[in-house]
Amino acid sequence: MKKRFVVTLLVFLMVFLFFLTSIPAQAQEKTMKLRLSTMWPPQHPHSVLFNQWGKDVEKATQGRVTVTLFAASTLSPPMQVYDNTVKGIVDVGTNLLAYSPGRLPLSEVLQQPLGYRNGLQASKLANAYYKKFKPKEFDDVKVMFLHGAAPGFIFTKNPVKSTADIKGLRIKANAENADIVKNLGASPVTMPVTETYDSLARGVVDGTLFPLEALRGFKIGEVVKTVIENYGMSYMTSMYCIMNKGKWNAISPADQKAIEKINDEYGEKFGKQWVALDKAAEEFAKSKGVTFVTVSKAEEAATAQKMQPILADYVKMTKSKGLPGDEALKFCQDFLKNNP
């Protein structure tokens, strides 16, 4: 009897110790570790802000969700971020909507020349648009928030006095906004952003179409003489922050709600940061001798008129896919008008 009691006691102690030691392991299994991919270098303000987003997520979920930042596209090439987020190679990804060509047709409304005034206005519009339309093209991911760089203007290598002076010039542009250049009478030249500085310096192109931030971010302010401030053609470089849907669905509803609240805050934080970056870029450019030419209201209106065929083509494209492009365009135009 005594021997049986000792054996029973030992078995009980072993079971007790097993459950005791397994509790931390089980808790660890419930901790979700997310890998966040950004295209900016670690020291860039946007990478810093995304790193803070991750810390806020960890704090709000009491450590149940943690985020590790992989900056400078070390986790995924820029053009593959969306696909790699869908596949789970990236858990949370941020990049340009334009880097998923043809995949987000309705949301291409955001990159149209709508007359954006600044990045905060643009970012607010992007998130309002998403919440209004919840486009099915994003159904394979969880959209955390959208943001974007604006205004986008033309910078020229040599001094100019008006928008009309760019007629016939070779202007670097991306495929998604090349028609802006074309409709102003210039010739669009597509090339990677990394080649733009040297191409301007060597005279391969006469100018570039960029958001203001590029004047400092890519040092373009060192190789141009004029920025044409014409809001009649101002566009946004729209960006997403998305999460792998399986990972999102594995998070508890309470933690999802906490993260959603953080997302709403950071959509605006990024918008404000774009404004700050644009201000710093303008100061940098002016210190290099760049002149900012503010066009007249009449010239701005005339330019906006030249952008109308681009907007019509967008609506036509979306209609051919059975999408409400006309409604999305009107929503965006009304938002910008009511939120200057």
mmCIF file of C-alpha atoms in Angstrom:
data_model
loop_
_atom_site.group_PDB
_atom_site.id
_atom_site.type_symbol
_atom_site.label_atom_id
_atom_site.label_comp_id
_atom_site.label_asym_id
_atom_site.label_seq_id
_atom_site.Cartn_x
_atom_site.Cartn_y
_atom_site.Cartn_z
ATOM 1 C CA MET A 1 0.000 0.000 0.000
ATOM 2 C CA LYS A 2 2.800 2.333 0.948
ATOM 3 C CA LYS A 3 4.634 1.559 -2.283
ATOM 4 C CA ARG A 4 1.458 2.144 -4.327
ATOM 5 C CA PHE A 5 0.929 5.481 -2.571
ATOM 6 C CA VAL A 6 4.465 6.586 -3.403
ATOM 7 C CA VAL A 7 4.046 5.605 -7.065
ATOM 8 C CA THR A 8 0.716 7.416 -7.259
ATOM 9 C CA LEU A 9 2.259 10.491 -5.684
ATOM 10 C CA LEU A 10 5.158 10.446 -8.146
ATOM 11 C CA VAL A 11 2.770 10.145 -11.102
ATOM 12 C CA PHE A 12 0.723 13.032 -9.754
ATOM 13 C CA LEU A 13 3.835 15.173 -9.358
ATOM 14 C CA MET A 14 4.988 14.353 -12.895
ATOM 15 C CA VAL A 15 1.595 15.301 -14.355
ATOM 16 C CA PHE A 16 1.541 18.477 -12.268
ATOM 17 C CA LEU A 17 5.043 19.455 -13.428
ATOM 18 C CA PHE A 18 4.121 18.712 -17.055
ATOM 19 C CA PHE A 19 1.135 21.070 -16.963
ATOM 20 C CA LEU A 20 3.139 23.656 -15.045
ATOM 21 C CA THR A 21 5.933 23.710 -17.626
ATOM 22 C CA SER A 22 3.528 23.581 -20.566
ATOM 23 C CA ILE A 23 1.696 26.773 -19.602
ATOM 24 C CA PRO A 24 4.444 29.152 -20.875
ATOM 25 C CA ALA A 25 4.751 27.091 -24.056
ATOM 26 C CA GLN A 26 1.029 27.336 -24.688
ATOM 27 C CA ALA A 27 1.121 31.082 -24.004
ATOM 28 C CA GLN A 28 4.048 31.366 -26.386
ATOM 29 C CA GLU A 29 2.121 29.531 -29.091
ATOM 30 C CA LYS A 30 -0.643 32.112 -28.790
ATOM 31 C CA THR A 31 1.800 34.977 -29.416
ATOM 32 C CA MET A 32 1.656 36.024 -33.060
ATOM 33 C CA LYS A 33 4.925 37.321 -34.477
ATOM 34 C CA LEU A 34 4.411 39.478 -37.551
ATOM 35 C CA ARG A 35 7.046 40.445 -40.149
ATOM 36 C CA LEU A 36 6.503 43.929 -41.534
ATOM 37 C CA SER A 37 8.073 44.869 -44.886
ATOM 38 C CA THR A 38 8.821 48.495 -45.836
ATOM 39 C CA MET A 39 10.681 49.873 -48.859
ATOM 40 C CA TRP A 40 12.317 52.762 -46.983
ATOM 41 C CA PRO A 41 15.677 52.444 -45.195
ATOM 42 C CA PRO A 42 15.572 51.912 -41.401
ATOM 43 C CA GLN A 43 16.343 55.552 -40.600
ATOM 44 C CA HIS A 44 13.668 56.988 -42.926
ATOM 45 C CA PRO A 45 10.818 58.676 -40.996
ATOM 46 C CA HIS A 46 8.287 56.291 -42.525
ATOM 47 C CA SER A 47 10.197 53.193 -41.378
ATOM 48 C CA VAL A 48 10.523 54.774 -37.942
ATOM 49 C CA LEU A 49 6.776 55.455 -37.855
ATOM 50 C CA PHE A 50 5.942 51.915 -38.968
ATOM 51 C CA ASN A 51 8.229 50.603 -36.238
ATOM 52 C CA GLN A 52 6.239 52.677 -33.742
ATOM 53 C CA TRP A 53 3.007 51.275 -35.194
ATOM 54 C CA GLY A 54 4.328 47.808 -34.379
ATOM 55 C CA LYS A 55 5.158 48.816 -30.808
ATOM 56 C CA ASP A 56 1.681 50.277 -30.367
ATOM 57 C CA VAL A 57 0.135 47.060 -31.678
ATOM 58 C CA GLU A 58 2.184 45.024 -29.212
ATOM 59 C CA LYS A 59 1.182 47.310 -26.342
ATOM 60 C CA ALA A 60 -2.520 47.331 -27.266
ATOM 61 C CA THR A 61 -2.604 43.519 -27.487
ATOM 62 C CA GLN A 62 -0.548 43.074 -24.299
ATOM 63 C CA GLY A 63 2.166 41.268 -26.211
ATOM 64 C CA ARG A 64 -0.133 38.780 -27.939
ATOM 65 C CA VAL A 65 0.833 40.328 -31.296
ATOM 66 C CA THR A 66 4.412 41.461 -31.929
ATOM 67 C CA VAL A 67 5.868 43.127 -35.021
ATOM 68 C CA THR A 68 9.411 42.983 -36.435
ATOM 69 C CA LEU A 69 10.320 45.573 -39.080
ATOM 70 C CA PHE A 70 12.229 44.554 -42.223
ATOM 71 C CA ALA A 71 13.228 47.821 -43.893
ATOM 72 C CA ALA A 72 14.747 48.622 -47.306
ATOM 73 C CA SER A 73 12.807 45.836 -49.093
ATOM 74 C CA THR A 74 14.918 43.148 -47.401
ATOM 75 C CA LEU A 75 11.900 40.878 -46.921
ATOM 76 C CA SER A 76 10.370 41.310 -50.379
ATOM 77 C CA PRO A 77 11.101 43.137 -53.654
ATOM 78 C CA PRO A 78 8.806 46.196 -53.979
ATOM 79 C CA MET A 79 6.856 44.880 -56.970
ATOM 80 C CA GLN A 80 6.097 41.603 -55.155
ATOM 81 C CA VAL A 81 4.979 42.915 -51.758
ATOM 82 C CA TYR A 82 1.249 42.508 -52.452
ATOM 83 C CA ASP A 83 1.579 38.937 -53.770
ATOM 84 C CA ASN A 84 3.988 37.969 -51.007
ATOM 85 C CA THR A 85 1.565 39.306 -48.387
ATOM 86 C CA VAL A 86 -1.218 37.199 -49.902
ATOM 87 C CA LYS A 87 1.084 34.152 -49.793
ATOM 88 C CA GLY A 88 2.223 34.822 -46.229
ATOM 89 C CA ILE A 89 5.887 35.412 -47.087
ATOM 90 C CA VAL A 90 5.195 38.911 -45.757
ATOM 91 C CA ASP A 91 2.789 39.247 -42.828
ATOM 92 C CA VAL A 92 2.283 43.006 -43.077
ATOM 93 C CA GLY A 93 3.347 44.844 -46.230
ATOM 94 C CA THR A 94 3.395 48.445 -47.352
ATOM 95 C CA ASN A 95 4.056 49.738 -50.839
ATOM 96 C CA LEU A 96 2.619 51.655 -53.799
ATOM 97 C CA LEU A 97 -0.754 50.638 -55.200
ATOM 98 C CA ALA A 98 0.759 51.240 -58.632
ATOM 99 C CA TYR A 99 3.232 48.398 -57.980
ATOM 100 C CA SER A 100 0.325 45.976 -58.427
ATOM 101 C CA PRO A 101 -0.620 47.010 -61.989
ATOM 102 C CA GLY A 102 -4.077 45.906 -63.082
ATOM 103 C CA ARG A 103 -4.806 44.262 -59.736
ATOM 104 C CA LEU A 104 -6.521 47.214 -58.033
ATOM 105 C CA PRO A 105 -8.474 48.842 -60.898
ATOM 106 C CA LEU A 106 -11.152 50.706 -58.914
ATOM 107 C CA SER A 107 -8.562 52.075 -56.492
ATOM 108 C CA GLU A 108 -6.628 53.587 -59.389
ATOM 109 C CA VAL A 109 -8.962 56.540 -58.848
ATOM 110 C CA LEU A 110 -6.618 57.621 -56.054
ATOM 111 C CA GLN A 111 -3.666 58.203 -58.397
ATOM 112 C CA GLN A 112 -5.614 60.343 -60.875
ATOM 113 C CA PRO A 113 -4.778 64.074 -61.269
ATOM 114 C CA LEU A 114 -7.546 65.256 -58.940
ATOM 115 C CA GLY A 115 -5.858 68.404 -57.640
ATOM 116 C CA TYR A 116 -4.527 67.136 -54.315
ATOM 117 C CA ARG A 117 -3.252 69.878 -51.992
ATOM 118 C CA ASN A 118 -1.145 67.861 -49.543
ATOM 119 C CA GLY A 119 -0.424 64.405 -48.152
ATOM 120 C CA LEU A 120 -2.773 64.713 -45.172
ATOM 121 C CA GLN A 121 -5.726 65.542 -47.405
ATOM 122 C CA ALA A 122 -4.713 62.729 -49.763
ATOM 123 C CA SER A 123 -4.352 60.154 -46.976
ATOM 124 C CA LYS A 124 -7.706 61.089 -45.452
ATOM 125 C CA LEU A 125 -9.347 60.724 -48.842
ATOM 126 C CA ALA A 126 -7.710 57.339 -49.469
ATOM 127 C CA ASN A 127 -9.061 55.894 -46.221
ATOM 128 C CA ALA A 128 -12.493 57.494 -46.677
ATOM 129 C CA TYR A 129 -12.641 55.993 -50.183
ATOM 130 C CA TYR A 130 -11.767 52.530 -48.896
ATOM 131 C CA LYS A 131 -14.321 52.637 -46.092
ATOM 132 C CA LYS A 132 -16.994 53.849 -48.502
ATOM 133 C CA PHE A 133 -16.455 51.346 -51.329
ATOM 134 C CA LYS A 134 -14.702 48.368 -49.626
ATOM 135 C CA PRO A 135 -13.480 47.302 -53.108
ATOM 136 C CA LYS A 136 -13.478 43.538 -53.633
ATOM 137 C CA GLU A 137 -10.055 43.822 -55.284
ATOM 138 C CA PHE A 138 -8.609 43.947 -51.739
ATOM 139 C CA ASP A 139 -10.526 40.856 -50.551
ATOM 140 C CA ASP A 140 -7.441 38.610 -50.518
ATOM 141 C CA VAL A 141 -5.761 40.749 -47.830
ATOM 142 C CA LYS A 142 -6.714 42.757 -44.766
ATOM 143 C CA VAL A 143 -6.329 46.485 -45.430
ATOM 144 C CA MET A 144 -4.868 48.160 -42.360
ATOM 145 C CA PHE A 145 -4.847 51.704 -43.765
ATOM 146 C CA LEU A 146 -3.949 53.713 -46.867
ATOM 147 C CA HIS A 147 -1.816 56.839 -47.203
ATOM 148 C CA GLY A 148 -0.055 58.774 -49.924
ATOM 149 C CA ALA A 149 2.371 61.424 -51.095
ATOM 150 C CA ALA A 150 0.880 64.590 -52.592
ATOM 151 C CA PRO A 151 0.991 66.994 -54.318
ATOM 152 C CA GLY A 152 2.735 65.621 -57.387
ATOM 153 C CA PHE A 153 4.259 68.290 -59.656
ATOM 154 C CA ILE A 154 6.659 68.641 -62.578
ATOM 155 C CA PHE A 155 10.257 69.624 -61.808
ATOM 156 C CA THR A 156 12.484 70.850 -64.651
ATOM 157 C CA LYS A 157 16.247 70.725 -65.130
ATOM 158 C CA ASN A 158 16.315 74.242 -66.626
ATOM 159 C CA PRO A 159 14.338 77.306 -65.506
ATOM 160 C CA VAL A 160 10.780 77.684 -66.835
ATOM 161 C CA LYS A 161 8.101 80.292 -66.160
ATOM 162 C CA SER A 162 4.866 78.429 -66.811
ATOM 163 C CA THR A 163 3.305 75.048 -67.509
ATOM 164 C CA ALA A 164 3.313 75.866 -71.219
ATOM 165 C CA ASP A 165 7.130 75.883 -71.178
ATOM 166 C CA ILE A 166 7.305 72.124 -70.690
ATOM 167 C CA LYS A 167 5.787 71.471 -74.121
ATOM 168 C CA GLY A 168 8.125 69.238 -76.095
ATOM 169 C CA LEU A 169 10.334 68.412 -73.102
ATOM 170 C CA ARG A 170 11.261 64.870 -72.075
ATOM 171 C CA ILE A 171 9.741 64.313 -68.633
ATOM 172 C CA LYS A 172 10.387 61.234 -66.488
ATOM 173 C CA ALA A 173 7.066 59.710 -65.415
ATOM 174 C CA ASN A 174 5.726 56.387 -64.185
ATOM 175 C CA ALA A 175 3.464 54.322 -66.416
ATOM 176 C CA GLU A 176 0.429 55.111 -64.251
ATOM 177 C CA ASN A 177 0.779 58.894 -64.643
ATOM 178 C CA ALA A 178 2.500 59.234 -68.020
ATOM 179 C CA ASP A 179 -0.718 60.626 -69.534
ATOM 180 C CA ILE A 180 -0.424 63.685 -67.286
ATOM 181 C CA VAL A 181 2.822 64.542 -69.045
ATOM 182 C CA LYS A 182 1.441 63.657 -72.463
ATOM 183 C CA ASN A 183 -1.675 65.810 -72.042
ATOM 184 C CA LEU A 184 0.530 68.793 -71.216
ATOM 185 C CA GLY A 185 2.352 68.447 -74.530
ATOM 186 C CA ALA A 186 5.549 66.881 -73.197
ATOM 187 C CA SER A 187 7.041 63.445 -73.868
ATOM 188 C CA PRO A 188 6.891 60.957 -70.986
ATOM 189 C CA VAL A 189 9.986 58.836 -70.369
ATOM 190 C CA THR A 190 9.633 55.857 -68.020
ATOM 191 C CA MET A 191 12.576 54.726 -65.915
ATOM 192 C CA PRO A 192 13.222 53.448 -62.376
ATOM 193 C CA VAL A 193 13.235 56.123 -59.711
ATOM 194 C CA THR A 194 16.824 55.143 -58.877
ATOM 195 C CA GLU A 195 17.968 56.292 -62.333
ATOM 196 C CA THR A 196 16.216 59.663 -62.272
ATOM 197 C CA TYR A 197 18.943 61.683 -60.523
ATOM 198 C CA ASP A 198 21.672 60.684 -62.972
ATOM 199 C CA SER A 199 19.358 61.052 -65.971
ATOM 200 C CA LEU A 200 18.561 64.637 -64.971
ATOM 201 C CA ALA A 201 22.200 65.432 -64.229
ATOM 202 C CA ARG A 202 23.320 64.110 -67.633
ATOM 203 C CA GLY A 203 20.432 65.687 -69.553
ATOM 204 C CA VAL A 204 18.894 62.373 -70.615
ATOM 205 C CA VAL A 205 15.558 63.867 -69.477
ATOM 206 C CA ASP A 206 14.539 67.515 -69.111
ATOM 207 C CA GLY A 207 12.388 67.070 -66.028
ATOM 208 C CA THR A 208 10.455 64.684 -63.851
ATOM 209 C CA LEU A 209 6.962 64.200 -62.464
ATOM 210 C CA PHE A 210 7.251 63.530 -58.737
ATOM 211 C CA PRO A 211 5.718 64.248 -55.332
ATOM 212 C CA LEU A 212 7.479 67.099 -53.535
ATOM 213 C CA GLU A 213 9.140 64.744 -51.043
ATOM 214 C CA ALA A 214 11.424 63.437 -53.803
ATOM 215 C CA LEU A 215 13.232 66.788 -53.930
ATOM 216 C CA ARG A 216 14.970 65.786 -50.708
ATOM 217 C CA GLY A 217 14.265 62.055 -50.416
ATOM 218 C CA PHE A 218 15.929 61.303 -53.760
ATOM 219 C CA LYS A 219 18.033 64.503 -53.806
ATOM 220 C CA ILE A 220 16.244 65.655 -56.975
ATOM 221 C CA GLY A 221 16.478 69.219 -55.654
ATOM 222 C CA GLU A 222 20.201 69.086 -56.491
ATOM 223 C CA VAL A 223 19.646 68.579 -60.233
ATOM 224 C CA VAL A 224 16.547 70.678 -61.067
ATOM 225 C CA LYS A 225 15.978 74.431 -61.253
ATOM 226 C CA THR A 226 12.180 74.799 -61.190
ATOM 227 C CA VAL A 227 9.141 73.268 -59.520
ATOM 228 C CA ILE A 228 5.875 74.119 -61.271
ATOM 229 C CA GLU A 229 3.236 74.431 -58.547
ATOM 230 C CA ASN A 230 0.178 73.658 -60.627
ATOM 231 C CA TYR A 231 -2.607 71.996 -58.640
ATOM 232 C CA GLY A 232 -4.608 71.507 -61.804
ATOM 233 C CA MET A 233 -2.531 68.374 -62.474
ATOM 234 C CA SER A 234 -1.579 67.425 -58.919
ATOM 235 C CA TYR A 235 -1.800 63.695 -58.236
ATOM 236 C CA MET A 236 -1.175 61.346 -55.294
ATOM 237 C CA THR A 237 1.281 58.473 -55.071
ATOM 238 C CA SER A 238 -1.109 56.184 -53.198
ATOM 239 C CA MET A 239 0.192 53.500 -50.829
ATOM 240 C CA TYR A 240 -1.261 50.633 -48.833
ATOM 241 C CA CYS A 241 -0.525 48.907 -45.543
ATOM 242 C CA ILE A 242 -1.986 45.402 -45.785
ATOM 243 C CA MET A 243 -1.888 42.200 -43.738
ATOM 244 C CA ASN A 244 -2.024 38.532 -44.647
ATOM 245 C CA LYS A 245 -5.669 37.544 -44.259
ATOM 246 C CA GLY A 246 -4.978 34.234 -42.542
ATOM 247 C CA LYS A 247 -2.829 35.939 -39.926
ATOM 248 C CA TRP A 248 -5.486 38.604 -39.380
ATOM 249 C CA ASN A 249 -8.247 36.023 -38.963
ATOM 250 C CA ALA A 250 -6.139 34.200 -36.364
ATOM 251 C CA ILE A 251 -6.129 37.273 -34.115
ATOM 252 C CA SER A 252 -8.872 37.451 -31.477
ATOM 253 C CA PRO A 253 -11.797 39.827 -32.136
ATOM 254 C CA ALA A 254 -10.801 41.950 -29.125
ATOM 255 C CA ASP A 255 -7.240 42.369 -30.393
ATOM 256 C CA GLN A 256 -8.506 43.039 -33.923
ATOM 257 C CA LYS A 257 -10.621 45.866 -32.561
ATOM 258 C CA ALA A 258 -7.625 47.336 -30.728
ATOM 259 C CA ILE A 259 -5.489 47.171 -33.886
ATOM 260 C CA GLU A 260 -8.245 48.765 -35.985
ATOM 261 C CA LYS A 261 -8.236 51.738 -33.621
ATOM 262 C CA ILE A 262 -4.474 52.082 -34.044
ATOM 263 C CA ASN A 263 -4.843 51.825 -37.817
ATOM 264 C CA ASP A 264 -7.254 54.779 -37.879
ATOM 265 C CA GLU A 265 -4.740 56.849 -35.938
ATOM 266 C CA TYR A 266 -1.804 55.924 -38.165
ATOM 267 C CA GLY A 267 -3.618 56.668 -41.417
ATOM 268 C CA GLU A 268 -3.682 60.275 -40.218
ATOM 269 C CA LYS A 269 -0.188 60.163 -38.702
ATOM 270 C CA PHE A 270 1.298 59.177 -42.043
ATOM 271 C CA GLY A 271 -0.665 61.936 -43.760
ATOM 272 C CA LYS A 272 0.774 64.503 -41.348
ATOM 273 C CA GLN A 273 4.251 63.078 -41.827
ATOM 274 C CA TRP A 274 3.961 63.502 -45.602
ATOM 275 C CA VAL A 275 3.203 67.184 -45.009
ATOM 276 C CA ALA A 276 6.263 67.523 -42.776
ATOM 277 C CA LEU A 277 8.458 65.730 -45.308
ATOM 278 C CA ASP A 278 7.204 67.984 -48.116
ATOM 279 C CA LYS A 279 8.008 71.089 -46.084
ATOM 280 C CA ALA A 280 11.532 69.811 -45.413
ATOM 281 C CA ALA A 281 11.914 68.933 -49.108
ATOM 282 C CA GLU A 282 10.861 72.429 -50.181
ATOM 283 C CA GLU A 283 13.353 74.005 -47.785
ATOM 284 C CA PHE A 284 16.080 71.684 -49.058
ATOM 285 C CA ALA A 285 15.311 72.504 -52.703
ATOM 286 C CA LYS A 286 15.258 76.245 -52.097
ATOM 287 C CA SER A 287 18.619 75.985 -50.339
ATOM 288 C CA LYS A 288 19.922 74.492 -53.603
ATOM 289 C CA GLY A 289 18.567 77.396 -55.630
ATOM 290 C CA VAL A 290 15.364 75.791 -56.903
ATOM 291 C CA THR A 291 12.579 78.234 -57.835
ATOM 292 C CA PHE A 292 8.944 77.395 -57.078
ATOM 293 C CA VAL A 293 6.697 78.824 -59.791
ATOM 294 C CA THR A 294 3.101 79.201 -58.598
ATOM 295 C CA VAL A 295 0.819 79.363 -61.616
ATOM 296 C CA SER A 296 -2.252 81.601 -61.903
ATOM 297 C CA LYS A 297 -5.769 80.351 -61.163
ATOM 298 C CA ALA A 298 -6.567 80.643 -64.862
ATOM 299 C CA GLU A 299 -3.588 78.448 -65.780
ATOM 300 C CA GLU A 300 -4.550 75.991 -63.072
ATOM 301 C CA ALA A 301 -8.099 75.752 -64.428
ATOM 302 C CA ALA A 302 -6.841 75.307 -67.993
ATOM 303 C CA THR A 303 -4.552 72.508 -66.822
ATOM 304 C CA ALA A 304 -7.369 70.791 -64.952
ATOM 305 C CA GLN A 305 -9.355 70.840 -68.174
ATOM 306 C CA LYS A 306 -6.512 69.035 -69.944
ATOM 307 C CA MET A 307 -6.719 66.303 -67.314
ATOM 308 C CA GLN A 308 -10.376 65.512 -68.061
ATOM 309 C CA PRO A 309 -9.636 62.905 -70.766
ATOM 310 C CA ILE A 310 -7.518 61.001 -68.230
ATOM 311 C CA LEU A 311 -10.432 60.887 -65.798
ATOM 312 C CA ALA A 312 -12.776 59.830 -68.602
ATOM 313 C CA ASP A 313 -10.418 56.983 -69.536
ATOM 314 C CA TYR A 314 -10.373 55.819 -65.915
ATOM 315 C CA VAL A 315 -14.190 55.689 -65.811
ATOM 316 C CA LYS A 316 -14.278 53.868 -69.142
ATOM 317 C CA MET A 317 -11.745 51.295 -67.912
ATOM 318 C CA THR A 318 -13.665 50.596 -64.716
ATOM 319 C CA LYS A 319 -16.995 50.363 -66.499
ATOM 320 C CA SER A 320 -15.528 47.730 -68.831
ATOM 321 C CA LYS A 321 -14.775 45.677 -65.705
ATOM 322 C CA GLY A 322 -18.217 46.232 -64.190
ATOM 323 C CA LEU A 323 -16.866 48.585 -61.513
ATOM 324 C CA PRO A 324 -18.438 51.875 -60.313
ATOM 325 C CA GLY A 325 -15.581 54.111 -61.416
ATOM 326 C CA ASP A 326 -17.891 57.065 -62.002
ATOM 327 C CA GLU A 327 -19.147 56.848 -58.397
ATOM 328 C CA ALA A 328 -15.613 56.488 -57.019
ATOM 329 C CA LEU A 329 -14.396 59.478 -59.034
ATOM 330 C CA LYS A 330 -17.303 61.682 -57.927
ATOM 331 C CA PHE A 331 -16.794 60.642 -54.301
ATOM 332 C CA CYS A 332 -13.110 61.621 -54.476
ATOM 333 C CA GLN A 333 -13.773 64.919 -56.236
ATOM 334 C CA ASP A 334 -16.484 65.835 -53.720
ATOM 335 C CA PHE A 335 -14.247 64.888 -50.794
ATOM 336 C CA LEU A 336 -11.400 67.103 -51.995
ATOM 337 C CA LYS A 337 -13.804 69.956 -52.619
ATOM 338 C CA ASN A 338 -15.324 69.668 -49.151
ATOM 339 C CA ASN A 339 -12.006 69.017 -47.392
ATOM 340 C CA PRO A 340 -9.531 71.503 -48.915
#
